[in-house]
XYZ file of C-alpha atoms in Angstrom:
427
model
C -10.017 9.821 -47.174
C -11.439 6.362 -47.733
C -14.378 7.473 -49.891
C -14.692 10.685 -51.912
C -17.609 13.103 -51.892
C -18.812 12.050 -55.322
C -22.206 11.415 -56.843
C -22.289 7.902 -55.372
C -24.350 8.432 -52.247
C -24.520 4.744 -51.342
C -21.128 4.802 -49.654
C -21.906 8.087 -47.948
C -24.830 6.735 -45.984
C -22.476 5.263 -43.366
C -20.563 8.502 -42.882
C -20.950 9.916 -39.445
C -22.381 13.303 -38.592
C -22.552 14.328 -34.918
C -23.373 17.476 -32.993
C -21.104 16.922 -29.999
C -18.073 14.671 -29.359
C -17.675 11.900 -26.770
C -14.881 13.120 -24.501
C -13.474 12.459 -21.062
C -13.148 15.191 -18.447
C -9.382 15.443 -18.927
C -9.536 16.055 -22.675
C -12.432 18.471 -22.313
C -10.408 20.697 -19.966
C -11.227 22.583 -16.812
C -12.826 25.581 -18.555
C -16.624 25.112 -18.618
C -16.981 27.783 -21.326
C -15.166 26.206 -24.241
C -15.319 26.916 -27.970
C -15.095 24.149 -30.522
C -14.777 24.097 -34.265
C -16.812 21.485 -36.101
C -15.773 20.131 -39.483
C -18.264 17.794 -41.087
C -16.582 14.731 -42.616
C -13.256 16.393 -41.927
C -11.137 13.266 -41.343
C -11.382 9.521 -41.591
C -11.502 7.430 -38.464
C -8.104 5.979 -37.600
C -9.719 2.653 -36.746
C -12.499 1.991 -39.255
C -11.301 4.496 -41.932
C -14.794 6.024 -42.363
C -15.227 9.810 -42.621
C -16.627 11.413 -39.477
C -17.217 14.863 -38.014
C -14.045 16.271 -36.459
C -14.142 18.617 -33.443
C -11.190 20.798 -32.472
C -10.764 22.880 -29.306
C -8.248 24.200 -26.785
C -8.767 22.648 -23.320
C -7.175 25.528 -21.382
C -4.551 28.244 -21.140
C -1.080 27.217 -22.331
C -2.491 23.913 -23.546
C -2.255 22.397 -27.005
C -5.228 22.167 -29.353
C -6.881 18.758 -29.374
C -9.213 17.046 -31.821
C -11.204 13.874 -32.091
C -9.280 10.933 -33.575
C -11.871 8.149 -33.966
C -15.534 8.121 -34.892
C -18.313 7.819 -32.360
C -19.187 4.269 -33.419
C -15.686 3.038 -32.557
C -15.834 5.066 -29.369
C -19.128 3.501 -28.262
C -17.992 -0.023 -29.081
C -15.127 0.309 -26.596
C -16.670 2.953 -24.311
C -13.629 5.207 -24.721
C -12.892 8.862 -25.326
C -12.698 9.908 -28.980
C -9.393 11.704 -28.365
C -7.253 9.856 -25.800
C -8.922 6.428 -26.237
C -9.016 5.859 -22.475
C -11.980 4.239 -20.785
C -14.685 6.748 -19.882
C -15.535 5.083 -16.562
C -12.120 4.283 -15.087
C -9.765 6.519 -17.088
C -7.564 3.501 -17.886
C -6.243 2.042 -21.151
C -8.403 -0.529 -22.908
C -5.905 -3.319 -22.293
C -5.998 -2.747 -18.527
C -9.787 -2.534 -18.454
C -10.278 -5.708 -20.513
C -7.782 -7.546 -18.305
C -9.591 -6.477 -15.145
C -13.011 -7.418 -16.501
C -11.767 -10.581 -18.277
C -13.095 -9.336 -21.637
C -11.610 -10.717 -24.847
C -11.317 -8.359 -27.805
C -13.157 -9.677 -30.862
C -12.898 -6.680 -33.209
C -11.702 -7.913 -36.633
C -8.621 -6.400 -38.223
C -9.314 -6.855 -41.964
C -11.202 -4.178 -43.885
C -14.183 -6.264 -45.045
C -14.774 -7.989 -41.713
C -14.249 -4.723 -39.874
C -16.939 -2.987 -41.976
C -19.400 -5.836 -41.455
C -18.700 -5.875 -37.714
C -19.117 -2.113 -37.497
C -22.524 -2.231 -39.234
C -23.753 -4.859 -36.790
C -22.515 -2.847 -33.819
C -24.219 0.291 -35.152
C -27.485 -1.636 -35.324
C -27.019 -2.838 -31.756
C -26.181 0.688 -30.575
C -29.315 2.052 -32.239
C -31.469 -0.515 -30.454
C -29.942 0.173 -27.015
C -30.775 3.006 -24.645
C -27.222 4.391 -24.780
C -26.548 4.120 -21.064
C -24.653 0.819 -21.198
C -21.814 -0.360 -23.443
C -22.590 -2.812 -26.203
C -20.928 -6.016 -27.327
C -18.734 -8.073 -25.034
C -18.118 -5.087 -22.780
C -21.826 -4.802 -22.006
C -21.924 -8.442 -20.877
C -18.897 -8.094 -18.580
C -19.242 -7.695 -14.797
C -19.928 -4.218 -13.552
C -16.646 -3.610 -11.695
C -13.355 -5.134 -10.682
C -11.301 -4.672 -7.542
C -8.126 -4.101 -9.565
C -9.812 -1.438 -11.690
C -11.138 0.359 -8.645
C -7.632 0.551 -7.204
C -6.030 1.746 -10.451
C -8.830 4.053 -11.586
C -8.103 7.761 -11.821
C -10.661 9.668 -9.778
C -9.666 13.222 -10.769
C -8.847 14.739 -14.181
C -5.187 14.791 -15.204
C -4.877 18.090 -17.051
C -1.099 17.744 -17.326
C -1.770 15.406 -20.239
C -3.000 18.402 -22.298
C 0.323 20.244 -22.235
C 1.957 21.228 -25.537
C 4.534 19.015 -27.155
C 8.245 19.699 -26.787
C 9.692 22.245 -29.219
C 12.032 20.414 -31.588
C 13.761 23.656 -32.564
C 14.545 24.413 -28.907
C 16.079 20.956 -28.508
C 18.394 21.738 -31.426
C 19.062 25.220 -30.026
C 17.404 27.027 -32.941
C 14.094 28.282 -31.466
C 13.873 32.089 -31.762
C 10.340 32.581 -30.404
C 11.290 32.644 -26.746
C 8.328 32.875 -24.391
C 5.936 33.282 -27.315
C 6.649 29.741 -28.514
C 3.478 27.640 -28.085
C 5.544 24.506 -27.484
C 7.361 23.421 -24.349
C 11.007 24.279 -23.853
C 11.974 21.211 -21.835
C 14.410 18.395 -22.133
C 12.816 15.464 -23.984
C 12.458 12.059 -22.399
C 14.725 9.131 -23.104
C 14.046 7.878 -26.653
C 14.543 4.326 -25.403
C 11.694 4.770 -22.941
C 8.809 2.484 -24.067
C 6.305 5.227 -23.200
C 7.803 7.355 -25.988
C 6.585 4.898 -28.647
C 2.785 4.631 -28.586
C 0.438 3.590 -31.371
C -3.225 4.574 -31.462
C -4.296 1.285 -33.045
C -2.424 -0.770 -30.464
C -4.114 1.248 -27.738
C -7.544 0.719 -29.250
C -7.140 -3.034 -29.782
C -5.454 -3.458 -26.402
C -2.164 -4.963 -27.571
C 1.442 -3.830 -27.024
C 0.365 -0.754 -25.089
C 3.330 0.482 -22.994
C 1.084 2.509 -20.676
C -1.084 -0.545 -20.026
C 1.984 -2.690 -19.352
C 3.181 -0.187 -16.787
C -0.179 -0.167 -14.998
C -0.486 -3.947 -15.053
C 2.969 -4.294 -13.490
C 1.899 -1.889 -10.781
C -1.252 -3.922 -10.180
C 0.730 -7.162 -9.889
C 2.832 -5.705 -7.060
C -0.171 -4.522 -5.065
C -1.081 -6.681 -2.043
C -4.020 -9.009 -2.468
C -5.863 -11.581 -0.389
C -6.139 -14.970 -2.053
C -8.729 -17.446 -0.683
C -7.260 -20.581 0.937
C -7.396 -23.942 -0.789
C -9.335 -25.490 2.081
C -12.992 -24.933 1.104
C -14.163 -25.605 4.658
C -12.687 -22.306 5.882
C -15.446 -19.699 6.167
C -13.893 -17.552 8.909
C -12.291 -14.142 8.518
C -9.782 -12.640 10.924
C -10.296 -8.947 11.692
C -7.379 -7.256 13.437
C -6.705 -3.840 14.957
C -10.111 -3.378 16.575
C -8.995 -1.258 19.506
C -11.541 -0.321 22.150
C -14.042 1.477 19.929
C -15.156 -1.293 17.547
C -17.866 -3.604 18.896
C -19.499 -6.728 17.570
C -22.487 -4.631 16.507
C -20.245 -2.500 14.281
C -18.780 -5.602 12.675
C -22.185 -7.149 12.154
C -23.597 -4.003 10.562
C -20.793 -4.068 7.974
C -20.463 -7.787 7.206
C -24.103 -8.823 7.194
C -24.481 -7.458 3.654
C -22.277 -10.236 2.266
C -24.237 -13.178 3.645
C -25.453 -14.998 6.727
C -23.133 -14.770 9.734
C -22.904 -17.690 12.135
C -20.754 -16.303 14.926
C -18.750 -13.186 15.762
C -16.084 -13.753 18.412
C -14.114 -10.801 19.771
C -10.842 -11.370 21.629
C -10.273 -8.217 23.652
C -6.845 -9.323 24.810
C -5.502 -9.393 21.259
C -7.876 -6.708 19.899
C -9.097 -8.946 17.089
C -12.263 -10.727 16.029
C -13.253 -13.854 14.109
C -16.311 -13.733 11.853
C -17.641 -17.063 10.638
C -19.995 -17.046 7.642
C -22.520 -19.706 6.789
C -21.218 -20.194 3.224
C -17.832 -19.988 1.577
C -19.194 -17.702 -1.145
C -20.225 -15.092 1.423
C -16.810 -15.254 3.083
C -15.002 -14.785 -0.243
C -17.166 -11.814 -1.147
C -16.591 -10.228 2.268
C -12.825 -10.735 1.972
C -12.740 -9.289 -1.538
C -14.807 -6.215 -0.692
C -13.124 -5.498 2.655
C -9.424 -6.226 2.098
C -7.363 -3.017 2.422
C -10.606 -0.985 2.407
C -12.269 -1.684 5.778
C -12.560 1.403 8.006
C -14.912 1.290 11.019
C -15.207 4.158 13.527
C -12.186 5.828 12.001
C -9.920 2.773 12.390
C -8.425 0.906 9.457
C -8.884 -2.794 10.173
C -6.859 -5.748 8.935
C -8.728 -8.491 7.081
C -7.238 -11.963 6.687
C -8.495 -15.481 6.192
C -8.805 -17.726 9.226
C -6.848 -20.958 9.479
C -8.204 -24.465 9.457
C -8.635 -26.449 12.657
C -5.497 -28.519 12.030
C -3.329 -25.484 11.334
C -4.870 -23.631 14.243
C -3.994 -26.487 16.575
C -0.352 -26.422 15.445
C 0.263 -22.707 15.066
C -2.387 -21.051 17.176
C -1.341 -22.536 20.540
C 1.330 -20.568 22.277
C 2.185 -20.586 25.984
C -0.898 -22.643 26.731
C -3.295 -20.054 25.230
C -5.267 -20.804 22.095
C -5.986 -18.392 19.254
C -9.372 -17.613 20.759
C -7.723 -16.496 23.999
C -8.748 -19.471 26.187
C -6.205 -21.244 28.383
C -5.622 -24.890 27.518
C -4.828 -27.765 29.892
C -1.390 -29.344 29.482
C -1.261 -32.614 27.590
C 0.214 -35.474 29.654
C 3.320 -37.132 28.300
C 4.778 -34.054 26.651
C 8.189 -32.801 27.804
C 8.023 -29.967 30.254
C 9.621 -26.593 30.066
C 13.366 -26.196 30.250
C 14.836 -25.891 33.780
C 15.660 -22.368 34.912
C 19.301 -21.275 34.901
C 21.238 -21.955 38.122
C 20.721 -19.232 40.674
C 23.622 -17.461 42.307
C 24.618 -18.783 45.721
C 23.576 -16.192 48.273
C 26.297 -17.329 50.707
C 29.044 -17.141 48.103
C 31.125 -13.991 48.216
C 29.949 -11.317 45.781
C 33.018 -10.113 43.949
C 31.680 -6.931 42.335
C 35.091 -5.589 41.267
C 36.509 -8.839 39.812
C 39.257 -8.952 42.430
C 41.337 -12.011 43.182
C 39.688 -13.840 46.120
C 43.113 -14.925 47.387
C 44.297 -11.359 47.840
C 44.072 -9.665 51.236
C 41.101 -7.444 51.942
C 43.566 -4.751 52.864
C 44.053 -3.969 49.197
C 40.600 -2.505 49.182
C 41.640 0.182 51.691
C 44.106 2.156 49.626
C 45.688 5.067 51.422
C 45.028 8.366 49.728
C 46.613 11.694 50.532
C 44.293 14.199 52.173
C 43.024 17.004 50.004
C 44.723 20.338 50.451
C 43.399 22.293 53.413
C 42.115 19.239 55.323
C 44.216 17.790 58.185
C 43.893 14.188 59.283
C 42.054 13.645 62.614
C 44.187 13.085 65.705
C 45.098 9.493 66.518
C 42.750 7.637 68.743
C 39.596 9.196 67.359
C 38.463 6.540 64.966
C 39.923 5.381 61.715
C 41.289 8.251 59.697
C 39.486 9.274 56.579
C 42.731 9.843 54.712
C 46.042 8.174 55.348
C 49.412 9.523 54.462
C 51.324 7.782 51.747
C 54.205 6.902 54.095
C 52.455 4.026 55.856
C 49.554 1.740 55.120
C 46.375 1.938 57.091
C 45.425 -0.960 59.358
C 43.329 -3.545 57.603
C 39.626 -2.928 57.588
C 37.284 -5.762 58.525
C 35.972 -7.609 55.482
C 32.439 -6.777 54.380
C 29.560 -8.969 55.401
C 29.365 -10.743 52.047
C 33.046 -11.716 52.117
C 33.155 -13.172 55.606
C 33.091 -16.946 56.083
C 29.721 -18.473 56.869
C 28.827 -18.928 60.470
C 30.691 -15.886 61.751
C 28.339 -13.307 63.213
C 29.709 -9.813 63.609
C 28.367 -7.309 66.061
C 29.567 -3.724 66.276
C 30.691 -4.253 69.851
C 33.039 -7.045 68.721
C 34.874 -4.858 66.230
C 38.588 -4.984 67.210
C 39.065 -1.539 65.718
C 36.423 -0.088 67.967
C 37.831 2.533 70.332
C 38.328 1.080 73.808
C 37.834 -2.511 72.703
C 41.275 -3.703 73.969
C 40.857 -1.979 77.302
C 37.459 -3.517 77.862
C 38.839 -6.934 76.917
C 41.793 -6.635 79.310
C 39.634 -5.432 82.185
C 37.289 -8.315 81.626
C 40.208 -10.771 81.884
C 41.613 -8.937 84.967
C 38.298 -9.290 86.703
């Protein structure tokens, strides 16, 4: 203990006595009826080394007993839980919260400066209403988009589980199910999460949990404003048929004055132009990856400048706004179409040699069993015996030379054609 309970009461006037701890919902546990033990001046704060009132409790069944680790003054200066030292509003480590709010830690590390700084902060806390943080944290902006995405919205009671039984790891635990510690395989000792320091967590330096969350935040998609300050237009995609310009106006008017709202039904998108760049940036920041209208999640992007829109937005003679553009004289035209197939050329569907006789297409096949060939003189047979080849069939229409017109009555294979021809010559 930093200072003993002696007759010198001057040093004891800064000792802390409290009736209830400052805890987060996770450390408090899910049981609303909880019993705590209170020990006045039981331990010294692990940050400022001043004696403070220690509270000890069990947050739930099969959970380990927890106690307060820092005094309430250190807790109020950082707005953190007295036990886990996580932010009370977002449930995040101090390093992540200060990075998101762009707050620089100014807590001194030496004993004398730390005591002087703590006395000044206690005076400031006493003069405040207690609803807002004090110091640099109280002057920071109210929220951050990164913190809202990383914030834990529900309690994480798994953090209250007992520690791993060291005897069970060595194979020497004889308690069995009655052992209050966990019988599980420990994590990798080289894992950075296995080496955590309470002072590093409080001062926001070298915190492995914070480094893990910051790496996760760096990989999350974000919408950066373009360098061209003249761009004040946002692109809204995925409208569908249910979102109207009135729905868009009712959502985006809160960010600033809107000049125009143009909806392109063909592409199911809209372009919202704001009067100022500041309003457009605020709308993009508040709506990116979070805009849901009429049950549809909409895409929010920045519009392009006029020069970029003229180069990239024109496609097939249609601008980005959906209007058809007139062709510019002097530009090369479209490529010529591929050569069409000659309709009069023979269509060789089976990749046969054009020089071969058409008779090869009429291959004689033996008749199936049980079917006799028709008698001669009654039309071309359906099946020809293998002993002789069938007479050549007339070539199909597509393979005949141009100019030759074929009528059924001129078919030389037609029954009675020779007789009619001879009688015509005899007459």
